[in-house]
Amino acid sequence: MSDGPLAPKPTIFVLYGATGDLAHRLVLPAIFQLAIAGLLPTDWRLIGNGRGDLSDEDFQERVRQSLELFGPKPSEGPWDEVRARLRFAGGGFSSSDPGTLLDTVKQAEKEIGDHPQLIHYMAVPPAAFGPLTEAIGTHHLAQGSRVVYEKPFGTSLQSFTGLDRIAHETFEEKQIYRIDHFLGKEATQDIHVLRFANGLFAGAWDRTHIESVQIDVPETLDVAMRASFYEATGAILDMLVTHLMQLAAEVAMDPPHCLEPECLAIVRESVIGCFRPLTHADVVVGQYEGYRGTKGVAADSRTETFVAARMWVDNERWDGVPFLLRTGKCLAESHQRVSVIFKDPVPGLPNQPTGQSVLGFELSGDGEVQLRLVVKEPGVSESLGSTTVAIPLSRAFPTPSLPAYSRLLHDVLMGDRSLFTRPDGLAHVWEVSDEILSDKPEPLSYPKNSWGPPAAAELITPDRWILGQ
């Protein structure tokens, strides 16, 4: 475990939805990764909360199974030490009935002593955020604590406004951490580092030099065991108004006054206010063939499993530059790619390939920075071609990277909110998306292992998607 002046103070995590899919796949493995890295407090407890009535031993076994499936495996870290700190509080948690959570928290405080900090983590559907927040206030667990809300923070402008009101009736803004794990990825943070710290790009990050920006997150997976969640959300809520728009803000933000975390957060939120509201003409939605046959999906479901959008940023820097966003299930390849396409030089060279000056950020895994350039082909001819050089971030430096969830959980422990979303930016995201959410287009059918409906390619003409060319 971590020790020394930068170690987080003793902590009690309360994980709401501890037996659910999100906790199983992402949150619990992230905490174990922090244990391996020595970044957890010297003393801590994790209390899983749910409607069931598991024993501590049953919950510990579930956590072990999560690690076996999603890693790191228990054998790769201090499993016995972590297991001893896991507790379960059953019976749910509501304003009228706290179940066993209050007693379990009191026992953990007694074991740790010295007034540990309390972190509430809501790994539950958005509909449960409000009631759980009210229950935390009712049972006096809010003072001095921190709360982590999973995305999406709301499901519409109206629900966001209501949830934001409830959150601020219980917590101060400085206590609230609205997580978007794409902001915790190593390669996402390199977007602004490469731009602001390198003269090669710093002076060319505007409409004069950039043709378009593509943010593309195709997935080969289907909805699998998450069908009920997906039926309640769809690709627009699950990805477009959360991850993709936050990534667009990372690319589009103006230079901050400094590179301190607070300055970066302010300019990221500010540029979201310049996003032009999407209309039906800006968006194509699709549904993969066979989706309606999935268990838990309605036979006449109109839920979209694919969305492509053409978005504009209405400020001087980006006037006329399209931001092209795309994501979907059951597509031909899996990527998490941000591509900045630079304009071709004028007049350039005879017979040079066009559209080949591209700075790319692959966000998946440990991340990779890619640069595509026009070069002379080897040999006696003067033919020109293009090639890509790549910098894998995992091999560029000796220090290991942290998975996004682990990085963000550590930021919560340390009280650093710079990589978390804020209410002013989120309010505008919901305004930008209001028309397409309040009146969703009819999804177009597309075959599995394709690049989605053909209309998605027509939407961005004369541009072309870099992935799938």
Short mmCIF file of C-alpha atoms in Angstrom, two decimals:
data_model
loop_
_atom_site.label_atom_id
_atom_site.label_comp_id
_atom_site.label_asym_id
_atom_site.label_seq_id
_atom_site.Cartn_x
_atom_site.Cartn_y
_atom_site.Cartn_z
CA MET A 1 0.00 0.00 0.00
CA SER A 2 1.01 3.59 -0.52
CA ASP A 3 2.86 5.53 2.20
CA GLY A 4 4.55 8.92 2.48
CA PRO A 5 3.47 12.56 2.05
CA LEU A 6 1.46 11.96 -1.12
CA ALA A 7 -0.47 8.96 0.19
CA PRO A 8 -4.27 9.45 0.29
CA LYS A 9 -5.79 9.53 3.74
CA PRO A 10 -7.54 6.44 5.18
CA THR A 11 -10.70 5.82 3.17
CA ILE A 12 -13.98 3.96 3.18
CA PHE A 13 -15.37 3.26 -0.31
CA VAL A 14 -19.09 2.58 -0.55
CA LEU A 15 -19.77 0.91 -3.88
CA TYR A 16 -23.49 1.10 -4.75
CA GLY A 17 -24.43 -1.54 -7.32
CA ALA A 18 -21.51 -3.67 -6.18
CA THR A 19 -22.92 -6.88 -7.68
CA GLY A 20 -23.74 -5.26 -11.04
CA ASP A 21 -22.03 -5.45 -14.41
CA LEU A 22 -20.15 -2.15 -14.22
CA ALA A 23 -18.62 -2.90 -10.84
CA HIS A 24 -17.82 -6.43 -12.02
CA ARG A 25 -16.04 -5.40 -15.23
CA LEU A 26 -14.41 -2.08 -14.37
CA VAL A 27 -14.60 -0.66 -10.86
CA LEU A 28 -13.44 -3.64 -8.79
CA PRO A 29 -10.55 -4.47 -11.16
CA ALA A 30 -9.54 -0.78 -11.06
CA ILE A 31 -9.29 -0.82 -7.28
CA PHE A 32 -7.16 -3.98 -7.36
CA GLN A 33 -4.91 -2.33 -9.94
CA LEU A 34 -4.37 0.55 -7.50
CA ALA A 35 -3.46 -1.99 -4.83
CA ILE A 36 -0.85 -3.52 -7.14
CA ALA A 37 0.57 -0.06 -7.92
CA GLY A 38 0.76 0.83 -4.21
CA LEU A 39 -1.57 3.79 -4.67
CA LEU A 40 -4.28 2.97 -2.14
CA PRO A 41 -4.31 4.47 1.38
CA THR A 42 -2.40 2.81 4.20
CA ASP A 43 -5.77 1.72 5.57
CA TRP A 44 -9.07 1.42 3.73
CA ARG A 45 -12.28 -0.58 3.43
CA LEU A 46 -14.56 -1.22 0.47
CA ILE A 47 -18.20 -1.78 1.35
CA GLY A 48 -20.30 -3.26 -1.42
CA ASN A 49 -23.96 -2.30 -1.29
CA GLY A 50 -26.91 -3.96 -2.99
CA ARG A 51 -30.42 -5.28 -2.50
CA GLY A 52 -29.23 -8.83 -1.83
CA ASP A 53 -28.03 -10.21 1.47
CA LEU A 54 -24.53 -11.51 0.81
CA SER A 55 -22.07 -12.38 3.53
CA ASP A 56 -18.69 -10.67 3.48
CA GLU A 57 -17.18 -13.98 2.35
CA ASP A 58 -19.66 -14.30 -0.54
CA PHE A 59 -18.85 -10.78 -1.70
CA GLN A 60 -15.12 -11.42 -1.44
CA GLU A 61 -15.57 -14.47 -3.66
CA ARG A 62 -17.50 -12.41 -6.22
CA VAL A 63 -14.69 -9.88 -6.30
CA ARG A 64 -12.16 -12.67 -6.80
CA GLN A 65 -14.21 -13.96 -9.75
CA SER A 66 -14.32 -10.46 -11.24
CA LEU A 67 -10.53 -10.29 -11.13
CA GLU A 68 -10.16 -13.74 -12.65
CA LEU A 69 -12.36 -12.70 -15.58
CA PHE A 70 -11.28 -9.10 -16.15
CA GLY A 71 -7.89 -8.87 -14.46
CA PRO A 72 -5.53 -8.21 -12.94
CA LYS A 73 -5.76 -11.75 -11.60
CA PRO A 74 -5.60 -12.23 -7.82
CA SER A 75 -2.27 -14.03 -8.17
CA GLU A 76 -0.77 -10.85 -9.72
CA GLY A 77 -1.22 -8.71 -6.63
CA PRO A 78 -1.84 -8.54 -2.87
CA TRP A 79 -5.15 -10.40 -2.98
CA ASP A 80 -5.15 -11.60 0.63
CA GLU A 81 -4.60 -8.06 1.87
CA VAL A 82 -7.34 -6.67 -0.39
CA ARG A 83 -9.81 -9.45 0.44
CA ALA A 84 -9.50 -8.72 4.16
CA ARG A 85 -10.75 -5.16 3.53
CA LEU A 86 -13.91 -6.10 1.62
CA ARG A 87 -17.31 -5.91 3.29
CA PHE A 88 -20.92 -6.19 2.10
CA ALA A 89 -23.96 -4.25 3.32
CA GLY A 90 -27.18 -5.78 2.05
CA GLY A 91 -30.82 -4.78 2.09
CA GLY A 92 -30.42 -1.92 -0.37
CA PHE A 93 -30.18 1.72 0.68
CA SER A 94 -32.98 4.29 0.57
CA SER A 95 -34.19 7.28 2.54
CA SER A 96 -36.77 5.13 4.34
CA ASP A 97 -34.61 2.03 4.80
CA PRO A 98 -30.80 2.12 4.98
CA GLY A 99 -30.49 -1.66 5.12
CA THR A 100 -27.30 -2.62 6.91
CA LEU A 101 -25.12 0.08 5.34
CA LEU A 102 -25.04 2.51 8.30
CA ASP A 103 -23.97 -0.21 10.71
CA THR A 104 -21.31 -1.47 8.29
CA VAL A 105 -19.91 2.04 7.79
CA LYS A 106 -19.76 2.61 11.56
CA GLN A 107 -17.91 -0.67 12.04
CA ALA A 108 -15.40 0.25 9.31
CA GLU A 109 -14.85 3.67 10.91
CA LYS A 110 -14.20 1.96 14.24
CA GLU A 111 -11.68 -0.44 12.64
CA ILE A 112 -9.80 2.31 10.80
CA GLY A 113 -10.09 5.13 13.35
CA ASP A 114 -8.76 8.66 12.75
CA HIS A 115 -11.86 9.90 10.83
CA PRO A 116 -11.42 8.21 7.42
CA GLN A 117 -12.73 9.96 4.33
CA LEU A 118 -15.88 8.49 2.78
CA ILE A 119 -16.23 7.98 -0.98
CA HIS A 120 -19.61 7.06 -2.47
CA TYR A 121 -19.34 5.38 -5.89
CA MET A 122 -22.60 5.01 -7.85
CA ALA A 123 -22.12 2.08 -10.23
CA VAL A 124 -25.88 2.04 -10.86
CA PRO A 125 -28.23 3.16 -13.67
CA PRO A 126 -28.89 6.94 -13.89
CA ALA A 127 -32.44 6.47 -12.57
CA ALA A 128 -30.98 5.40 -9.22
CA PHE A 129 -28.67 8.42 -8.80
CA GLY A 130 -31.33 10.72 -7.39
CA PRO A 131 -32.85 8.35 -4.78
CA LEU A 132 -29.41 7.22 -3.59
CA THR A 133 -28.21 10.83 -3.31
CA GLU A 134 -31.27 11.76 -1.26
CA ALA A 135 -30.69 8.73 0.98
CA ILE A 136 -27.07 9.76 1.58
CA GLY A 137 -28.32 13.16 2.72
CA THR A 138 -31.13 11.73 4.84
CA HIS A 139 -28.76 9.41 6.70
CA HIS A 140 -26.09 12.09 7.22
CA LEU A 141 -23.36 10.48 5.13
CA ALA A 142 -22.66 13.49 2.90
CA GLN A 143 -20.65 15.87 5.06
CA GLY A 144 -16.96 15.80 4.15
CA SER A 145 -17.46 12.89 1.72
CA ARG A 146 -16.99 12.62 -2.06
CA VAL A 147 -19.41 11.13 -4.56
CA VAL A 148 -18.66 9.57 -7.95
CA TYR A 149 -21.47 9.49 -10.49
CA GLU A 150 -21.14 7.20 -13.48
CA LYS A 151 -22.22 8.42 -16.90
CA PRO A 152 -24.61 9.43 -18.23
CA PHE A 153 -25.36 12.10 -15.62
CA GLY A 154 -29.03 12.26 -16.57
CA THR A 155 -30.80 11.10 -19.72
CA SER A 156 -32.07 14.44 -21.08
CA LEU A 157 -31.78 18.16 -20.42
CA GLN A 158 -34.77 17.95 -18.07
CA SER A 159 -33.47 14.95 -16.11
CA PHE A 160 -29.99 16.46 -15.94
CA THR A 161 -31.41 19.65 -14.44
CA GLY A 162 -33.36 17.67 -11.83
CA LEU A 163 -30.43 15.43 -10.93
CA ASP A 164 -28.06 18.40 -10.72
CA ARG A 165 -30.45 20.08 -8.29
CA ILE A 166 -30.66 16.95 -6.10
CA ALA A 167 -26.88 16.52 -6.14
CA HIS A 168 -26.30 20.11 -5.04
CA GLU A 169 -28.93 19.88 -2.31
CA THR A 170 -26.84 17.09 -0.77
CA PHE A 171 -23.24 17.88 -1.82
CA GLU A 172 -21.14 20.92 -2.61
CA GLU A 173 -19.80 21.02 -6.16
CA LYS A 174 -16.25 20.37 -4.93
CA GLN A 175 -17.45 17.02 -3.51
CA ILE A 176 -18.90 15.81 -6.85
CA TYR A 177 -16.95 13.70 -9.37
CA ARG A 178 -18.87 12.95 -12.60
CA ILE A 179 -16.74 10.28 -14.20
CA ASP A 180 -16.10 9.84 -17.91
CA HIS A 181 -13.35 7.26 -18.18
CA PHE A 182 -12.30 8.38 -21.67
CA LEU A 183 -10.85 11.51 -20.04
CA GLY A 184 -8.63 9.29 -17.88
CA LYS A 185 -6.98 7.52 -20.80
CA GLU A 186 -3.27 8.19 -21.31
CA ALA A 187 -3.65 8.99 -25.01
CA THR A 188 -6.53 11.41 -24.31
CA GLN A 189 -4.28 13.44 -22.05
CA ASP A 190 -1.62 13.42 -24.76
CA ILE A 191 -4.00 15.31 -27.07
CA HIS A 192 -3.46 18.56 -25.22
CA VAL A 193 0.14 17.76 -24.25
CA LEU A 194 1.24 17.24 -27.87
CA ARG A 195 -0.65 20.32 -28.95
CA PHE A 196 0.47 22.77 -26.26
CA ALA A 197 4.00 21.47 -25.61
CA ASN A 198 5.20 21.05 -29.23
CA GLY A 199 5.80 23.91 -31.65
CA LEU A 200 5.19 21.46 -34.51
CA PHE A 201 1.44 21.58 -33.74
CA ALA A 202 0.85 24.55 -31.44
CA GLY A 203 0.62 27.10 -34.25
CA ALA A 204 -1.34 24.90 -36.62
CA TRP A 205 -4.31 23.97 -34.42
CA ASP A 206 -7.05 25.96 -36.15
CA ARG A 207 -9.29 26.27 -39.22
CA THR A 208 -6.45 27.63 -41.33
CA HIS A 209 -4.52 24.37 -41.12
CA ILE A 210 -7.02 21.67 -40.10
CA GLU A 211 -9.52 20.19 -42.57
CA SER A 212 -11.60 18.10 -40.16
CA VAL A 213 -11.53 16.13 -36.91
CA GLN A 214 -12.79 12.55 -36.63
CA ILE A 215 -13.63 10.86 -33.34
CA ASP A 216 -14.40 7.24 -34.09
CA VAL A 217 -15.21 4.49 -31.58
CA PRO A 218 -16.44 1.43 -33.49
CA GLU A 219 -16.93 -1.83 -31.57
CA THR A 220 -17.11 -5.39 -32.87
CA LEU A 221 -19.04 -6.54 -29.78
CA ASP A 222 -22.82 -6.79 -29.58
CA VAL A 223 -24.85 -5.67 -26.55
CA ALA A 224 -24.46 -9.18 -25.03
CA MET A 225 -25.49 -9.27 -21.38
CA ARG A 226 -26.13 -5.50 -21.30
CA ALA A 227 -29.32 -5.58 -23.37
CA SER A 228 -31.60 -4.17 -20.68
CA PHE A 229 -29.15 -1.32 -20.00
CA TYR A 230 -28.79 -0.63 -23.71
CA GLU A 231 -32.55 -0.60 -24.29
CA ALA A 232 -32.77 2.21 -21.73
CA THR A 233 -29.91 4.20 -23.24
CA GLY A 234 -28.85 3.49 -26.83
CA ALA A 235 -25.73 4.72 -28.60
CA ILE A 236 -26.59 8.42 -28.37
CA LEU A 237 -26.79 8.40 -24.58
CA ASP A 238 -24.17 5.71 -24.02
CA MET A 239 -21.46 7.23 -26.19
CA LEU A 240 -22.27 10.38 -28.19
CA VAL A 241 -23.35 12.82 -25.47
CA THR A 242 -20.78 11.43 -23.06
CA HIS A 243 -17.44 10.16 -24.38
CA LEU A 244 -17.41 11.54 -27.92
CA MET A 245 -18.40 15.11 -27.04
CA GLN A 246 -15.90 15.19 -24.19
CA LEU A 247 -13.18 14.07 -26.61
CA ALA A 248 -14.28 16.76 -29.05
CA ALA A 249 -13.80 19.31 -26.28
CA GLU A 250 -10.29 17.97 -25.60
CA VAL A 251 -9.38 18.63 -29.24
CA ALA A 252 -11.21 21.94 -29.62
CA MET A 253 -10.37 23.81 -26.41
CA ASP A 254 -8.41 27.06 -26.57
CA PRO A 255 -4.95 27.29 -25.01
CA PRO A 256 -5.27 27.67 -21.23
CA HIS A 257 -3.51 30.33 -19.21
CA CYS A 258 -1.38 27.55 -17.74
CA LEU A 259 -1.12 23.76 -17.92
CA GLU A 260 -2.30 23.26 -14.37
CA PRO A 261 -5.25 20.83 -14.09
CA GLU A 262 -7.79 23.48 -13.07
CA CYS A 263 -6.94 25.68 -16.06
CA LEU A 264 -7.32 22.76 -18.47
CA ALA A 265 -10.69 21.85 -17.00
CA ILE A 266 -11.99 25.40 -17.36
CA VAL A 267 -11.09 25.74 -21.05
CA ARG A 268 -12.45 22.27 -21.85
CA GLU A 269 -15.81 23.16 -20.34
CA SER A 270 -15.78 26.58 -22.03
CA VAL A 271 -15.47 25.24 -25.57
CA ILE A 272 -18.40 22.86 -25.04
CA GLY A 273 -20.47 26.03 -24.81
CA CYS A 274 -19.55 26.71 -28.45
CA PHE A 275 -20.90 23.37 -29.76
CA ARG A 276 -23.73 23.98 -32.22
CA PRO A 277 -26.96 22.10 -31.36
CA LEU A 278 -27.42 18.96 -33.46
CA THR A 279 -30.41 18.65 -35.77
CA HIS A 280 -31.85 15.59 -37.48
CA ALA A 281 -29.92 16.58 -40.61
CA ASP A 282 -26.66 16.23 -38.65
CA VAL A 283 -27.20 12.67 -37.44
CA VAL A 284 -27.57 9.12 -38.79
CA VAL A 285 -28.62 6.34 -36.44
CA GLY A 286 -28.66 2.60 -37.08
CA GLN A 287 -29.52 -0.75 -35.54
CA TYR A 288 -27.59 -3.92 -36.34
CA GLU A 289 -29.45 -6.83 -37.88
CA GLY A 290 -30.56 -9.30 -35.23
CA TYR A 291 -30.58 -6.80 -32.37
CA ARG A 292 -34.32 -7.23 -31.83
CA GLY A 293 -33.81 -10.96 -31.36
CA THR A 294 -31.57 -10.39 -28.33
CA LYS A 295 -32.96 -11.48 -24.98
CA GLY A 296 -34.26 -8.43 -23.14
CA VAL A 297 -34.86 -6.40 -26.32
CA ALA A 298 -38.38 -5.50 -27.45
CA ALA A 299 -39.51 -7.05 -30.74
CA ASP A 300 -40.26 -3.58 -32.14
CA SER A 301 -37.31 -1.79 -30.49
CA ARG A 302 -36.21 1.52 -32.04
CA THR A 303 -33.08 1.68 -29.89
CA GLU A 304 -30.07 2.76 -31.91
CA THR A 305 -26.87 0.70 -31.74
CA PHE A 306 -25.03 3.09 -34.08
CA VAL A 307 -24.80 6.85 -34.40
CA ALA A 308 -22.79 9.14 -36.65
CA ALA A 309 -22.91 12.93 -36.31
CA ARG A 310 -21.47 15.99 -37.99
CA MET A 311 -20.94 18.68 -35.38
CA TRP A 312 -19.70 22.27 -35.59
CA VAL A 313 -17.86 24.42 -33.07
CA ASP A 314 -19.03 28.00 -33.39
CA ASN A 315 -15.97 30.05 -32.58
CA GLU A 316 -13.25 31.75 -34.58
CA ARG A 317 -10.70 28.95 -34.20
CA TRP A 318 -12.95 26.22 -35.63
CA ASP A 319 -15.30 28.09 -37.97
CA GLY A 320 -16.11 25.76 -40.89
CA VAL A 321 -14.21 22.72 -39.54
CA PRO A 322 -16.46 19.65 -39.17
CA PHE A 323 -16.12 17.41 -36.14
CA LEU A 324 -17.19 13.95 -37.31
CA LEU A 325 -18.31 11.58 -34.56
CA ARG A 326 -19.14 7.88 -34.97
CA THR A 327 -19.71 4.87 -32.76
CA GLY A 328 -21.60 1.61 -32.96
CA LYS A 329 -21.90 -2.03 -31.99
CA CYS A 330 -21.19 -5.04 -34.24
CA LEU A 331 -19.00 -3.04 -36.60
CA ALA A 332 -16.10 -4.29 -38.70
CA GLU A 333 -13.29 -3.31 -36.31
CA SER A 334 -12.79 -2.08 -32.75
CA HIS A 335 -10.96 1.21 -32.19
CA GLN A 336 -10.99 4.33 -30.05
CA ARG A 337 -9.49 6.79 -32.46
CA VAL A 338 -9.15 10.58 -32.59
CA SER A 339 -7.83 11.79 -35.96
CA VAL A 340 -6.87 15.37 -36.76
CA ILE A 341 -6.75 15.75 -40.56
CA PHE A 342 -4.57 18.63 -41.74
CA LYS A 343 -5.16 20.47 -44.99
CA ASP A 344 -3.04 19.65 -48.01
CA PRO A 345 -0.42 22.26 -48.89
CA VAL A 346 -1.17 24.58 -51.78
CA PRO A 347 0.12 24.20 -54.44
CA GLY A 348 1.89 21.08 -53.07
CA LEU A 349 3.75 18.63 -55.29
CA PRO A 350 2.55 17.05 -58.55
CA ASN A 351 0.56 13.81 -58.12
CA GLN A 352 0.83 13.80 -54.35
CA PRO A 353 -1.80 11.79 -52.45
CA THR A 354 -4.39 13.98 -50.74
CA GLY A 355 -5.72 13.91 -47.21
CA GLN A 356 -2.67 12.10 -45.88
CA SER A 357 -1.45 14.53 -43.22
CA VAL A 358 -3.08 13.03 -40.14
CA LEU A 359 -2.25 13.13 -36.45
CA GLY A 360 -3.97 10.21 -34.73
CA PHE A 361 -4.50 9.14 -31.14
CA GLU A 362 -5.47 5.52 -30.51
CA LEU A 363 -7.03 5.57 -27.05
CA SER A 364 -7.56 1.85 -26.48
CA GLY A 365 -5.19 -0.20 -24.36
CA ASP A 366 -2.12 1.72 -23.26
CA GLY A 367 -2.59 4.22 -26.09
CA GLU A 368 -0.63 5.13 -29.19
CA VAL A 369 0.18 8.35 -31.02
CA GLN A 370 0.26 8.05 -34.81
CA LEU A 371 1.44 10.42 -37.52
CA ARG A 372 0.63 9.82 -41.20
CA LEU A 373 2.83 11.69 -43.67
CA VAL A 374 3.39 12.00 -47.42
CA VAL A 375 6.82 10.64 -48.39
CA LYS A 376 8.72 9.69 -51.52
CA GLU A 377 8.43 6.01 -52.38
CA PRO A 378 11.81 4.22 -52.43
CA GLY A 379 13.46 3.67 -55.81
CA VAL A 380 14.41 5.64 -58.89
CA SER A 381 10.94 7.08 -59.52
CA GLU A 382 9.59 10.29 -58.04
CA SER A 383 6.34 8.66 -56.96
CA LEU A 384 4.81 9.86 -53.72
CA GLY A 385 3.02 7.74 -51.16
CA SER A 386 2.08 7.92 -47.50
CA THR A 387 3.23 6.11 -44.41
CA THR A 388 2.40 6.12 -40.71
CA VAL A 389 4.78 6.26 -37.79
CA ALA A 390 3.49 5.19 -34.39
CA ILE A 391 4.61 5.81 -30.81
CA PRO A 392 3.19 3.13 -28.48
CA LEU A 393 2.88 4.92 -25.14
CA SER A 394 3.51 1.72 -23.18
CA ARG A 395 7.01 1.43 -24.68
CA ALA A 396 7.94 5.08 -24.91
CA PHE A 397 8.77 5.44 -21.21
CA PRO A 398 9.80 3.08 -18.41
CA THR A 399 6.97 4.17 -16.11
CA PRO A 400 3.86 1.98 -16.45
CA SER A 401 0.51 3.51 -17.33
CA LEU A 402 -2.62 3.12 -15.25
CA PRO A 403 -5.93 2.03 -16.78
CA ALA A 404 -8.36 4.93 -17.02
CA TYR A 405 -10.63 3.83 -14.19
CA SER A 406 -7.68 3.32 -11.86
CA ARG A 407 -6.27 6.74 -12.74
CA LEU A 408 -9.59 8.46 -12.09
CA LEU A 409 -10.23 6.59 -8.85
CA HIS A 410 -6.83 7.72 -7.64
CA ASP A 411 -7.75 11.30 -8.55
CA VAL A 412 -10.90 10.94 -6.41
CA LEU A 413 -8.78 9.69 -3.51
CA MET A 414 -6.48 12.71 -3.89
CA GLY A 415 -9.29 15.23 -4.43
CA ASP A 416 -8.27 16.15 -8.00
CA ARG A 417 -11.35 17.00 -10.12
CA SER A 418 -9.52 18.15 -13.28
CA LEU A 419 -10.41 15.06 -15.38
CA PHE A 420 -14.07 15.00 -14.35
CA THR A 421 -16.99 16.67 -16.09
CA ARG A 422 -18.67 19.76 -14.67
CA PRO A 423 -22.25 21.01 -14.66
CA ASP A 424 -21.83 23.99 -17.00
CA GLY A 425 -20.36 21.86 -19.79
CA LEU A 426 -22.81 19.02 -19.22
CA ALA A 427 -25.78 21.38 -19.33
CA HIS A 428 -24.74 22.52 -22.81
CA VAL A 429 -24.12 18.95 -23.97
CA TRP A 430 -27.74 18.19 -23.17
CA GLU A 431 -28.85 21.35 -24.99
CA VAL A 432 -26.78 20.34 -28.03
CA SER A 433 -28.42 16.90 -28.06
CA ASP A 434 -31.95 17.88 -27.06
CA GLU A 435 -33.55 17.74 -30.52
CA ILE A 436 -32.26 14.29 -31.44
CA LEU A 437 -32.98 12.86 -27.96
CA SER A 438 -36.50 14.24 -27.66
CA ASP A 439 -37.42 12.99 -31.14
CA LYS A 440 -35.06 10.15 -32.01
CA PRO A 441 -34.72 9.33 -35.72
CA GLU A 442 -35.81 5.92 -36.97
CA PRO A 443 -32.71 3.68 -36.93
CA LEU A 444 -31.49 2.29 -40.26
CA SER A 445 -30.70 -1.42 -40.37
CA TYR A 446 -27.11 -2.44 -41.01
CA PRO A 447 -25.42 -5.87 -41.27
CA LYS A 448 -23.06 -7.10 -38.59
CA ASN A 449 -19.33 -6.72 -39.29
CA SER A 450 -19.98 -3.70 -41.53
CA TRP A 451 -19.25 0.00 -41.01
CA GLY A 452 -22.87 0.83 -40.29
CA PRO A 453 -25.57 2.26 -42.56
CA PRO A 454 -24.30 3.68 -45.90
CA ALA A 455 -26.00 6.95 -44.98
CA ALA A 456 -23.23 7.55 -42.43
CA ALA A 457 -20.74 7.92 -45.28
CA GLU A 458 -23.10 10.21 -47.17
CA LEU A 459 -23.55 12.36 -44.05
CA ILE A 460 -19.93 13.55 -44.07
CA THR A 461 -19.44 14.03 -47.83
CA PRO A 462 -17.06 15.32 -49.20
CA ASP A 463 -15.07 13.96 -46.24
CA ARG A 464 -14.46 10.23 -45.79
CA TRP A 465 -14.13 8.19 -42.66
CA ILE A 466 -10.47 7.32 -42.12
CA LEU A 467 -11.39 4.01 -40.53
CA GLY A 468 -13.02 1.72 -43.07
CA GLN A 469 -11.62 3.42 -46.18
#
